[in-house]
Short mmCIF file of C-alpha atoms and ligand atoms in Angstrom, two decimals:
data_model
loop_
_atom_site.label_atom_id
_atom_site.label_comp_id
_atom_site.label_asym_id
_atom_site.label_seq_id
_atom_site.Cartn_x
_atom_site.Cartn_y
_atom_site.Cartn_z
CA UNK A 1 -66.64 207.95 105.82
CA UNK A 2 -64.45 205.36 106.93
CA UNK A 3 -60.54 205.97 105.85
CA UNK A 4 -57.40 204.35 106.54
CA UNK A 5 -54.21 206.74 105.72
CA UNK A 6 -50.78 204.12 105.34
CA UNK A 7 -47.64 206.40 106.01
CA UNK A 8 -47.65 208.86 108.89
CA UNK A 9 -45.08 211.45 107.65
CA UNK A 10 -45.82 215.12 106.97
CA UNK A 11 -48.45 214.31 104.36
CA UNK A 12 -50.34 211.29 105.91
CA UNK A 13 -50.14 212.15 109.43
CA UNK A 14 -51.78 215.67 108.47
CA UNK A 15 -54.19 214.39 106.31
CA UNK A 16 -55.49 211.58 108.36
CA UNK A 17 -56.07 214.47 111.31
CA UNK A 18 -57.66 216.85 108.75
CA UNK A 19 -59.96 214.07 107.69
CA UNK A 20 -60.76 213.14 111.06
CA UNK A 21 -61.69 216.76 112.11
CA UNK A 22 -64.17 216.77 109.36
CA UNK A 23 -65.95 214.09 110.64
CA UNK A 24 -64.87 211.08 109.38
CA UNK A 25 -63.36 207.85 111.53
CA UNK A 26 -59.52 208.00 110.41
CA UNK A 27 -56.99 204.98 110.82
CA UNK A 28 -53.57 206.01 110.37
CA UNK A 29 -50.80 203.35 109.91
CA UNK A 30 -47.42 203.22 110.00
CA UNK A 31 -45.00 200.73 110.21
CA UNK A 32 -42.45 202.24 113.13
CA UNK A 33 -44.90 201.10 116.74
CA UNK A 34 -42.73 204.25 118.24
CA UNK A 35 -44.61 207.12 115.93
CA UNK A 36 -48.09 204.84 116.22
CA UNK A 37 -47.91 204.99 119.98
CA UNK A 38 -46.60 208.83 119.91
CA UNK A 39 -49.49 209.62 117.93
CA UNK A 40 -52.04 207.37 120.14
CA UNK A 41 -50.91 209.51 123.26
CA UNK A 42 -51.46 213.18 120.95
CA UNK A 43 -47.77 213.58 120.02
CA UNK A 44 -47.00 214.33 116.81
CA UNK A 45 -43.77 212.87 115.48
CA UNK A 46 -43.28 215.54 113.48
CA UNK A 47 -43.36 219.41 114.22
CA UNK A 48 -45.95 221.33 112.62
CA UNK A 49 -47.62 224.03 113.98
CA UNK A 50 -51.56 223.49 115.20
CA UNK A 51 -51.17 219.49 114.26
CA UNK A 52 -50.92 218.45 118.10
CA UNK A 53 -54.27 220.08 119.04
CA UNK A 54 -55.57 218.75 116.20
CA UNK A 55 -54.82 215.34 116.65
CA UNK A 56 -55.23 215.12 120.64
CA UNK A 57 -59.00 216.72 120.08
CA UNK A 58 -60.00 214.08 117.74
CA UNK A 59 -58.62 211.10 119.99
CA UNK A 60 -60.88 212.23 122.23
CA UNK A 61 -63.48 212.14 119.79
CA UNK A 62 -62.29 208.71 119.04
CA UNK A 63 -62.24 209.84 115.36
CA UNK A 64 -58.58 208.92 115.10
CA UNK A 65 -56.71 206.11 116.09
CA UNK A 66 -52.85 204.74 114.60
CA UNK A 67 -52.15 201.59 113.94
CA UNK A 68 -49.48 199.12 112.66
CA UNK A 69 -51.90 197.09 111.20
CA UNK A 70 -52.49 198.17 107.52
CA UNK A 71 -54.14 194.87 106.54
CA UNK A 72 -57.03 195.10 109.43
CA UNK A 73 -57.40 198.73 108.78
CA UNK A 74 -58.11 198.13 105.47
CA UNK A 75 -60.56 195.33 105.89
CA UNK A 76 -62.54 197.71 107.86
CA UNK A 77 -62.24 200.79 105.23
CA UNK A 78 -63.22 201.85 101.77
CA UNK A 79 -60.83 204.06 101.21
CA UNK A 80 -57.09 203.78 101.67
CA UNK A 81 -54.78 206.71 100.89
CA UNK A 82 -51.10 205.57 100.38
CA UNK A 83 -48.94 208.73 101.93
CA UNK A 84 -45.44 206.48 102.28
CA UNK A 85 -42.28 208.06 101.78
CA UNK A 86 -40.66 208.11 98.33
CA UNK A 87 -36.94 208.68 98.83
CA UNK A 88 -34.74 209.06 96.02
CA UNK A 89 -32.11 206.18 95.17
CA UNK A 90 -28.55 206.94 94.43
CA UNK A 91 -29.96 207.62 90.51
CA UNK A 92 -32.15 210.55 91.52
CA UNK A 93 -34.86 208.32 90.77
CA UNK A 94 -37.82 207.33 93.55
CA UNK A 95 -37.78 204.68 95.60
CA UNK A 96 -41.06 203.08 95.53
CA UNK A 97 -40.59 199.85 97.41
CA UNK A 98 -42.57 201.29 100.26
CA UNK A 99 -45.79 202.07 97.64
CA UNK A 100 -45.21 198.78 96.70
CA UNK A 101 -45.70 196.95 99.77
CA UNK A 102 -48.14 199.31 100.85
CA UNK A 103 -50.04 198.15 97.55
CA UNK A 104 -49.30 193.93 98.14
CA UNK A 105 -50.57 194.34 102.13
CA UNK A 106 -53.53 195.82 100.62
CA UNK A 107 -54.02 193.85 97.71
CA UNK A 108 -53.68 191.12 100.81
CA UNK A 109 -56.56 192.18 102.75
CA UNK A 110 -59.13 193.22 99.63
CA UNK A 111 -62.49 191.87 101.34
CA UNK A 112 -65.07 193.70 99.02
CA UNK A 113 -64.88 197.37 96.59
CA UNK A 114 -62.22 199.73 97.79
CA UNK A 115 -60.17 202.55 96.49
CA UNK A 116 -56.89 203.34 96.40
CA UNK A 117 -55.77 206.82 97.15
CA UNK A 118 -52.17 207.49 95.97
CA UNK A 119 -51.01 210.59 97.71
CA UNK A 120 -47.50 210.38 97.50
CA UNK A 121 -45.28 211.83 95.02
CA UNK A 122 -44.82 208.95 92.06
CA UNK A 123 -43.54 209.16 88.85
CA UNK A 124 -46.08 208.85 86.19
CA UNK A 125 -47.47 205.01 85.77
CA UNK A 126 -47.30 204.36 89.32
CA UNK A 127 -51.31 204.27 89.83
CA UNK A 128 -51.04 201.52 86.90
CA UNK A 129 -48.52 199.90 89.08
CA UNK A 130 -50.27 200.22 92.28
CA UNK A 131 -53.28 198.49 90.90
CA UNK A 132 -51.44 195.50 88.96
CA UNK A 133 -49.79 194.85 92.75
CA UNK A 134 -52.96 194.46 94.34
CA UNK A 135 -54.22 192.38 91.16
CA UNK A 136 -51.20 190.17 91.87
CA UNK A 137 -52.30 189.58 95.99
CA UNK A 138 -55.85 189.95 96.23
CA UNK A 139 -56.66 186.20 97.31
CA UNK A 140 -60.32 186.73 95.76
CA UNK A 141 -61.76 188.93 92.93
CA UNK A 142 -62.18 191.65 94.34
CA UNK A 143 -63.01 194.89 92.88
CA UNK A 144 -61.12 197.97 93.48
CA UNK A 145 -60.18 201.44 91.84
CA UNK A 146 -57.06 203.50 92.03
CA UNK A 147 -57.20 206.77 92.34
CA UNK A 148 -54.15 210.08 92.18
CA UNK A 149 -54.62 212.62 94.23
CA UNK A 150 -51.47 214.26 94.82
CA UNK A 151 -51.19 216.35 97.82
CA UNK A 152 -49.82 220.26 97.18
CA UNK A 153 -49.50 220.97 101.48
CA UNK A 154 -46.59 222.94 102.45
CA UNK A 155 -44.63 222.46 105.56
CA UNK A 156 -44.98 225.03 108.23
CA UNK A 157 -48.05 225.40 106.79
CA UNK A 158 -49.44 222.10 106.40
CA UNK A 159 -53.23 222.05 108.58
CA UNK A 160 -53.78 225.46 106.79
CA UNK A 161 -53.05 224.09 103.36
CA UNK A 162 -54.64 221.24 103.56
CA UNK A 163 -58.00 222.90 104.78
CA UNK A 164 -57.73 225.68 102.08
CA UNK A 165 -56.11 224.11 99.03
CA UNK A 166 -55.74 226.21 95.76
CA UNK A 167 -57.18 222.99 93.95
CA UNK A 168 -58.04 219.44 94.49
CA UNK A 169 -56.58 216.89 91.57
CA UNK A 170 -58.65 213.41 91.63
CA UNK A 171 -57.23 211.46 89.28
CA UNK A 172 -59.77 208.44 88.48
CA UNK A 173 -60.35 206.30 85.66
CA UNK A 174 -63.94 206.20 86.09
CA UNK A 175 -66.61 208.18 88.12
CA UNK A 176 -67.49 205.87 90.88
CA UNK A 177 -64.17 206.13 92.28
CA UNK A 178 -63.98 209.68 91.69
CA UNK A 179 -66.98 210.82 93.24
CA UNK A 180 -66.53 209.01 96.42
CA UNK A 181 -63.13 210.75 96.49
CA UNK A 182 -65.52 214.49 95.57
CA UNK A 183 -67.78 213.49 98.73
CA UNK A 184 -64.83 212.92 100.71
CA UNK A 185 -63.52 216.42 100.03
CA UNK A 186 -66.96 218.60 99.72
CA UNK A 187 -67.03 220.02 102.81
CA UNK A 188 -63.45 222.03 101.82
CA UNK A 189 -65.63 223.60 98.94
CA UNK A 190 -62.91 223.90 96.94
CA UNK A 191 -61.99 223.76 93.21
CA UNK A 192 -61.81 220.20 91.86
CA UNK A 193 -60.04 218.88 89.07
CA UNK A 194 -61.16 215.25 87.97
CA UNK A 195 -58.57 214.29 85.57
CA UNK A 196 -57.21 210.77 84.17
CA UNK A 197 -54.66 208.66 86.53
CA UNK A 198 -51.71 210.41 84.34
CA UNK A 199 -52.75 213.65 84.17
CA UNK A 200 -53.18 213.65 88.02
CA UNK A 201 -49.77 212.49 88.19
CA UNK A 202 -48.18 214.80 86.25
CA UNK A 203 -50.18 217.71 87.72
CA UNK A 204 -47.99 217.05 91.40
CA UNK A 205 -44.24 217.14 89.35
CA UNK A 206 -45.25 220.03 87.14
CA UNK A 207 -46.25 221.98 89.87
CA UNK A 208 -43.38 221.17 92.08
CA UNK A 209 -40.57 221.41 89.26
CA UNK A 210 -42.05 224.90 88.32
CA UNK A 211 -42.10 226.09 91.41
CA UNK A 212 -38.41 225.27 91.56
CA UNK A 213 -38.00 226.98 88.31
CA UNK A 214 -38.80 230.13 89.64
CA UNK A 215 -36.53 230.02 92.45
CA UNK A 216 -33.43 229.26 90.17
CA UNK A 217 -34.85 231.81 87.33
CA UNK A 218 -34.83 234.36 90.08
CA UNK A 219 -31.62 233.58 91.39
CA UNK A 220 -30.05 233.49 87.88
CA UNK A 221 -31.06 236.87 87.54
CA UNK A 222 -30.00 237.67 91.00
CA UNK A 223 -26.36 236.85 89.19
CA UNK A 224 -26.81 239.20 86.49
CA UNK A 225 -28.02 242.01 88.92
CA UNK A 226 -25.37 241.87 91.66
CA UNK A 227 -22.32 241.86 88.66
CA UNK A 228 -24.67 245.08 86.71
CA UNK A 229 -25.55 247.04 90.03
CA UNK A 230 -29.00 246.36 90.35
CA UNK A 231 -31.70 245.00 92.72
CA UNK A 232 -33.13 241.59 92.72
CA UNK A 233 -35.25 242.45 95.02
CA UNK A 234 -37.28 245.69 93.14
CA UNK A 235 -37.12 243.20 89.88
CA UNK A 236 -38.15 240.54 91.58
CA UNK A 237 -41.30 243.00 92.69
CA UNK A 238 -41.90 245.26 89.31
CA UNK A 239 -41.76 241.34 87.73
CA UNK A 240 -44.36 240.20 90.02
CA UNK A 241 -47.16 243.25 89.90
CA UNK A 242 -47.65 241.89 85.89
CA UNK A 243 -51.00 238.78 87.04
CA UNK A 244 -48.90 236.67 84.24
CA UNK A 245 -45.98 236.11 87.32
CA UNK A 246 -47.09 237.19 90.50
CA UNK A 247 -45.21 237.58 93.31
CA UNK A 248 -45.11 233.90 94.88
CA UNK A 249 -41.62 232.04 94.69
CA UNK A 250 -39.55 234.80 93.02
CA UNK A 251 -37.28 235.51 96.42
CA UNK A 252 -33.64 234.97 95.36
CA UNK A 253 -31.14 233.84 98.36
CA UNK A 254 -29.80 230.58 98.98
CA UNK A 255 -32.12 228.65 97.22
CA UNK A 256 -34.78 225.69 97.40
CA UNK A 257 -34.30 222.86 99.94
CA UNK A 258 -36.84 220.43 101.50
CA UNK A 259 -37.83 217.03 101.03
CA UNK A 260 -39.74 218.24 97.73
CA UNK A 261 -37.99 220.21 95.00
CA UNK A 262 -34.69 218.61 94.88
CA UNK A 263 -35.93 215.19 95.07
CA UNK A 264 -39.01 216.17 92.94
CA UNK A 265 -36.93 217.60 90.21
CA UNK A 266 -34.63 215.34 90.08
CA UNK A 267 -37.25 212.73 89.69
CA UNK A 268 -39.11 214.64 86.99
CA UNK A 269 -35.96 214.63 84.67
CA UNK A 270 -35.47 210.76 85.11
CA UNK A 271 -39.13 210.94 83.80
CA UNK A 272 -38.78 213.05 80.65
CA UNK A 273 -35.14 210.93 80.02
CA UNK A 274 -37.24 207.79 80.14
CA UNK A 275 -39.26 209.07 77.50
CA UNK A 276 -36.43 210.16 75.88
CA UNK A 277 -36.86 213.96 76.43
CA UNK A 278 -34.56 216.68 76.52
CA UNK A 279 -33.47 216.79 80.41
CA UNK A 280 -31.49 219.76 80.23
CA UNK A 281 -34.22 222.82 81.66
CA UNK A 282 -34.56 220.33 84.87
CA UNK A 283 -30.42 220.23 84.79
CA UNK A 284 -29.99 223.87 85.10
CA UNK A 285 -32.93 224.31 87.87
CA UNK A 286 -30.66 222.39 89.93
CA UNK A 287 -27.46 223.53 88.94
CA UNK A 288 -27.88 226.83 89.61
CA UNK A 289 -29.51 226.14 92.63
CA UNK A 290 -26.57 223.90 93.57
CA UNK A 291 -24.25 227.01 93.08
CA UNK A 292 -26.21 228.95 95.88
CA UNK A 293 -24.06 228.03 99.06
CA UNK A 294 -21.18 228.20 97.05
CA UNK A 295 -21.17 231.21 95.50
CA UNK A 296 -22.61 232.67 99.35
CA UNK A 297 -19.66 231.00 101.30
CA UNK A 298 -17.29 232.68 98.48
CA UNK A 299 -18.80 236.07 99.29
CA UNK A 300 -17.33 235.16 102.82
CA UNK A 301 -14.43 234.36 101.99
CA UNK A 302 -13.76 237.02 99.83
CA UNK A 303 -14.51 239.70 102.60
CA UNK A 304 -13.12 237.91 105.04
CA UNK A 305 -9.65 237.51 103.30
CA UNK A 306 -10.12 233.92 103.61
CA UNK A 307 -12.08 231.73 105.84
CA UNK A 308 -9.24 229.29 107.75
CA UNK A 309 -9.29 230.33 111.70
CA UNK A 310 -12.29 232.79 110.86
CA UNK A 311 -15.59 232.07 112.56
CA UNK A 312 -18.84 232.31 111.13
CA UNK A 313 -22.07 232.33 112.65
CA UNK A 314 -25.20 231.03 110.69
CA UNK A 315 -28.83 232.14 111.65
CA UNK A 316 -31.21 229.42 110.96
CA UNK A 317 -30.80 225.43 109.91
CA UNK A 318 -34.13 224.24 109.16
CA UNK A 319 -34.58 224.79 105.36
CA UNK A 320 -37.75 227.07 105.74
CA UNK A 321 -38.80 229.07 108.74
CA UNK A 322 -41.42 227.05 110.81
CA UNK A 323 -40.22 223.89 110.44
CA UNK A 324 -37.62 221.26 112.07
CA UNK A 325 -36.99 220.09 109.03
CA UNK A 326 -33.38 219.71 107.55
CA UNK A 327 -33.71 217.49 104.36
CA UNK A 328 -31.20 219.24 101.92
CA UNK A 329 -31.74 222.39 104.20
CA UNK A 330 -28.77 224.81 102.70
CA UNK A 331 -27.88 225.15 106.45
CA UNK A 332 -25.88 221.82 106.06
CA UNK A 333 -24.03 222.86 102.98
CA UNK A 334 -22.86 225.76 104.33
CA UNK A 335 -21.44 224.16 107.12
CA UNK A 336 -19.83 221.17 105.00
CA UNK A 337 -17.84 224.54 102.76
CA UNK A 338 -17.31 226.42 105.89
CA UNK A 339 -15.69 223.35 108.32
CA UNK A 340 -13.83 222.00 104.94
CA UNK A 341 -12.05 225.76 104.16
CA UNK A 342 -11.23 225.45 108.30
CA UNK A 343 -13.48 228.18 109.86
CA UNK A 344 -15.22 227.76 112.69
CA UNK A 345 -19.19 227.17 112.45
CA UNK A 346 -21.82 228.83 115.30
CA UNK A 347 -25.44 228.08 114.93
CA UNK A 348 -28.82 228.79 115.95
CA UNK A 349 -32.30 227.73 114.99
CA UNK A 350 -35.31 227.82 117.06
CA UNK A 351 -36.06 224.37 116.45
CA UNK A 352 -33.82 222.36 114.11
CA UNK A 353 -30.55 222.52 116.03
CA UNK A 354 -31.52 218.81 117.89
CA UNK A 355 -31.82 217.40 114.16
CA UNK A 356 -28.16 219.29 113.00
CA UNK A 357 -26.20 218.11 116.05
CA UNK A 358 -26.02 214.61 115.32
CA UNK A 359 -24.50 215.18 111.95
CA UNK A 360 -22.29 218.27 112.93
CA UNK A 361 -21.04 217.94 116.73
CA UNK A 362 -18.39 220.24 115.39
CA UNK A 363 -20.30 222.88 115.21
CA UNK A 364 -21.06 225.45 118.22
CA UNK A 365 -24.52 225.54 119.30
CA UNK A 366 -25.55 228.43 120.46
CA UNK A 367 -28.69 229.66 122.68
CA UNK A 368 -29.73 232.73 120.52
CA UNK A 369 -28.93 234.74 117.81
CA UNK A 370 -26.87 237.18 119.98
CA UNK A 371 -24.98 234.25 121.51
CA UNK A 372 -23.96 233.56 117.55
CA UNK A 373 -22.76 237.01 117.06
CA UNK A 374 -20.64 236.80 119.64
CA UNK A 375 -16.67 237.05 118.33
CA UNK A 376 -18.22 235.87 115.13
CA UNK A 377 -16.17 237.32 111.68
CA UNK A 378 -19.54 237.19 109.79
CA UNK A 379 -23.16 236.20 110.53
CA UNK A 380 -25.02 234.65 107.46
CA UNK A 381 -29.04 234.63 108.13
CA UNK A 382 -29.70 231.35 106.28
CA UNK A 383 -33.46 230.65 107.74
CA UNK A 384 -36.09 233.39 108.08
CA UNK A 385 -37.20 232.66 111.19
CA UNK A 386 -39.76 235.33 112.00
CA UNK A 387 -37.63 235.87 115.36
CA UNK A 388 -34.58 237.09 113.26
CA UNK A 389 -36.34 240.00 111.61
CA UNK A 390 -36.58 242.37 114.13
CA UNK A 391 -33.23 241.66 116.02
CA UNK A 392 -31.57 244.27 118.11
CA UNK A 393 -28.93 244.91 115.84
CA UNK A 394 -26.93 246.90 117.53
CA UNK A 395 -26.12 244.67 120.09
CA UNK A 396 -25.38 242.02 117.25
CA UNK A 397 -22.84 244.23 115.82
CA UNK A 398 -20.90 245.13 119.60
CA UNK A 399 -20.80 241.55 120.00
CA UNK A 400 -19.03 240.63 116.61
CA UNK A 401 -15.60 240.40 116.15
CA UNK A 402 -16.08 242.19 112.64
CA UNK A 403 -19.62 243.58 112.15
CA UNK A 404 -20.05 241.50 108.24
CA UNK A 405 -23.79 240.41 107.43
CA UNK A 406 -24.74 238.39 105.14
CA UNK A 407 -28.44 237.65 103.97
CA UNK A 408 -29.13 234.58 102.60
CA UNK A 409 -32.70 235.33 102.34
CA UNK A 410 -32.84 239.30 101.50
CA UNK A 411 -34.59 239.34 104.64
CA UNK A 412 -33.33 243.30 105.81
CA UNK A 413 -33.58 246.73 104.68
CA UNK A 414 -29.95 247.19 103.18
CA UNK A 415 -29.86 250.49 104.11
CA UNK A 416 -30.38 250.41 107.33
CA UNK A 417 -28.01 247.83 108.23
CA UNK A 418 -25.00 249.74 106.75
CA UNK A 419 -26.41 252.71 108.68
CA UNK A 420 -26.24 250.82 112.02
CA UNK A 421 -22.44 249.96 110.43
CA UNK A 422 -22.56 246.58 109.31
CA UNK A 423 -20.71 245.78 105.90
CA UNK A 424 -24.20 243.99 104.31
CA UNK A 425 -24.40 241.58 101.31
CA UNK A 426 -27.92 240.28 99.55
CA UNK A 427 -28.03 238.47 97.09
CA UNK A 428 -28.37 240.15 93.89
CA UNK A 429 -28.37 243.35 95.75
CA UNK A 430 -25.78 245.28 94.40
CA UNK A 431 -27.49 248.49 94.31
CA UNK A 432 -26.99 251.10 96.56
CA UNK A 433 -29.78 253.45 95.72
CA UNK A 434 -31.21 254.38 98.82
CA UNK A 435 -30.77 258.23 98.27
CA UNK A 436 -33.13 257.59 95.43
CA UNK A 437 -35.57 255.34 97.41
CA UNK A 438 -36.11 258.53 99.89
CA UNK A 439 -36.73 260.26 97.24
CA UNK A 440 -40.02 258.37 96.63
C1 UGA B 501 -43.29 222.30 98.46
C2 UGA B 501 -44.48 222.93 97.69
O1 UGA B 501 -44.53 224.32 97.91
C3 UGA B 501 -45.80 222.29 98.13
O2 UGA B 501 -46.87 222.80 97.34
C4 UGA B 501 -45.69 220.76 97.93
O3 UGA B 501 -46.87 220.10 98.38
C5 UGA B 501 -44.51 220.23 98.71
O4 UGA B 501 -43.31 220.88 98.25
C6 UGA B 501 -44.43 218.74 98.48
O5 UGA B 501 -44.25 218.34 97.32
O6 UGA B 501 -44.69 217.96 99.42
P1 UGA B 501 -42.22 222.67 100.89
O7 UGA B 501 -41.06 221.84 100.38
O8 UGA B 501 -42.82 222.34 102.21
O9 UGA B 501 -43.44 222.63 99.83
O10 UGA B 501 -41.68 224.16 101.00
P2 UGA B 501 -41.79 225.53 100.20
O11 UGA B 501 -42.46 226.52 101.05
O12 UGA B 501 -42.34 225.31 98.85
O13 UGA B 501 -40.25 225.95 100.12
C7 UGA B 501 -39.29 225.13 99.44
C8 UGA B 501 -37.93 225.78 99.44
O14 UGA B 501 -37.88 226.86 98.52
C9 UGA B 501 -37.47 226.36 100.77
O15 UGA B 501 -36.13 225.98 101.00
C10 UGA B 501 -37.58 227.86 100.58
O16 UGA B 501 -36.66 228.57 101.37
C11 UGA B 501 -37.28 227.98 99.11
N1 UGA B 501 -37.84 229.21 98.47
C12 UGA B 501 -39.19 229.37 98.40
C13 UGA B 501 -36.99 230.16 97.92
O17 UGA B 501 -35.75 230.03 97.97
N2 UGA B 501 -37.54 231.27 97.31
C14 UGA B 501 -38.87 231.46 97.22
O18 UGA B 501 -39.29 232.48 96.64
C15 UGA B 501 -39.73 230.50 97.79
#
């Protein structure tokens, strides 16, 4: 089949190349000629692991090509997926002005039946939108069908979970556009949900917002545990084991970041406010995830005696492991509380520090984890970089000025890092019942 994807971020860019590696002839536009040309040579523009050789093997295939040109691309398609950006406005609400003129260009360059793919995250009433656009600029009749189907990839993990999604949403409002969107995805053999354009819509912020929900439920009762001397992390686990919960997104720590669940929740309550709904559940998921840094950077202080002239090292930026990303990654809200009570700030990631630097010069790079430790008063592991679990820890603590870890991410064994001599804090780990664990 014959696709063009408009918007080359972390969603288009990855499905365009998934696409293409199933056989079809991808165009993928974007607006910026820097990213169309990166991606023309095989350079991603974003970081995500197996995407390069992805992309580079199907240029050579001359399945893919990029392109600024969203109006020729689409002449030469029948299907368009729109994967533009959707930042939020000062309101919380999305910015759709780039769906928008994603939906005029193509309503621009309608030359016979296409469909309209809407893969970014919208607020319900946006595929209605979408095709009343491209009503308003099609220069002949045209027909044309608009289709959700809202795209559940994670980043870090994006080729993977686009290849093996848990479900596929096709949101139509009749078959002919939904089928050709079924053929299109076949080959995945996965489950398929053809719902109405609403439904499909909803389907992306539910998901999303109560995913989110779990975080901040956890961490809630990661509150209760550390003031009552018990373990998030065994709740967390006995609460998982029941099939009703499972085990997926109930880690407590610093909390959700990302260029999803804040903005997605956020959006979600503008949503149920519009229809003049109760927004106070979508309030608290992001209040109490708001109070993560916070309450971690007051942990600091308190065992520090205070934080001015102290230095901290954090381990980790990007706001998942895996990733370069640092949209609302807790790693810059630490540093704001850290640099604004006057400590000084050293930092590692793997990747992200290139993407920190710009916004906090102030803060000391550093080459490794080790290289963090180094005179630090504290080291908070804010990103769980796989390369940060199996540390030498003993050299961490000899280079520390005072040997004080804290784990934003419950990532170690609390009992063996007081046993090597560090003073530890998790959060919601209160309990010291490692006598008993050997027991078991
Ligand atoms: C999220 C969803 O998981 C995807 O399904 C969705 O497609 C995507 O948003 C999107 O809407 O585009 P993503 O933001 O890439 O994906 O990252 P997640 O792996 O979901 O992690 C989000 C944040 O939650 C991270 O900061 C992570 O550290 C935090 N988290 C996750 C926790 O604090 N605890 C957990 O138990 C799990």
């Amino acid at each position: 089949m014959k696709i063009a994807v408009a918007g080359t971020g972390y969603v288009g860019l990855v499905t365009g190349v998934v696409f293409a590696d199933l056989g079809n002839e991808v165009a993928c536009v974007d607006i910026d000629p820097v990213k169309v040309d990166a991606i023309n040579k095989g350079q991603s523009p974003i970081y995500e692991p197996g995407l390069d050789e992805m992309l580079q093997r199907n240029l050579e295939e001359e399945r893919i090509r990029a392109t600024t040109d969203l109006e020729g691309a689409t002449r030469e398609t029948e299907v368009i997926f729109i994967c533009v950006g959707t930042p939020p406005t000062d309101t919380g609400e999305p910015d759709l002005r780039y769906v928008d003129e994603a939906a005029a260009t193509i309503g621009r360059a309608l030359n016979g039946y296409k469909i309209i793919v809407n893969k970014s995250t919208v607020p319900v009433g946006t595929g209605d939108r979408v095709r009343r656009i491209i009503e308003q600029h099609r220069a002949e009749p045209h027909e044309f069908d608009v289709v959700s189907n809202p795209e559940f990839l994670r980043e870090g993990s994006a080729i993977h979970d686009t290849l093996n999604p848990d479900r596929i949403v096709i949101g139509a409002d009749n078959a002919r556009a939904a089928m050709k969107i079924v053929e299109l995805y076949a080959p995945l053999e996965r489950p398929m949900l053809i719902t109405n354009l609403a439904t499909a819509e909803i389907i992306k912020y539910a998901s999303n917002t109560f995913l989110a929900l779990k975080i901040s439920y956890i961490n809630a009762i990661a509150d209760l545990c550390e003031r009552t001397g018990a373990d998030v992390v065994q709740v967390a686990k006995a609460m998982g084991y029941d099939q009703r919960i499972g085990h997926a997104f109930l880690q407590a720590g610093l909390g959700f970041g990302g260029s999803c669940f804040p903005k997605d929740v956020q959006a979600f309550m503008h949503t149920v406010q519009r229809y003049q709904l109760d927004p106070t559940l979508y309030q608290q998921i992001l209040a109490i995830n708001n109070a993560r840094p916070v309450q971690m950077v007051e942990r600091v202080r308190e065992r520090l005696g205070g934080l001015e002239g102290r230095t901290v090292g954090l381990l980790g930026l990007a706001f998942k492991p895996n990733t370069d990303d640092i949209r609302e990654a807790r790693a810059l809200e630490l540093i704001k509380l850290l640099l604004q009570a006057g400590a000084t700030v050293k930092a590692y990631d793997p990747v992200a520090m290139p993407r920190v630097q710009p916004l906090h010069p102030e803060v000391v790079y550093c080459r490794n984890a080790y290289e963090v430790a180094e005179n630090a008063d504290a080291l908070v592991l804010v990103t769980e970089w796989n390369e940060f679990r199996q540390l030498n820890f003993e050299r961490i603590r000899n280079a520390m000025r005072q040997p004080n870890l804290f784990d934003g991410r419950n990532l170690y064994d609390p009992q063996r890092m007081r046993k090597l001599g560090f003073y530890y804090y998790g959060v919601g780990r209160a309990a010291d019942n490692g006598e008993f664990k050997a027991m078991l």
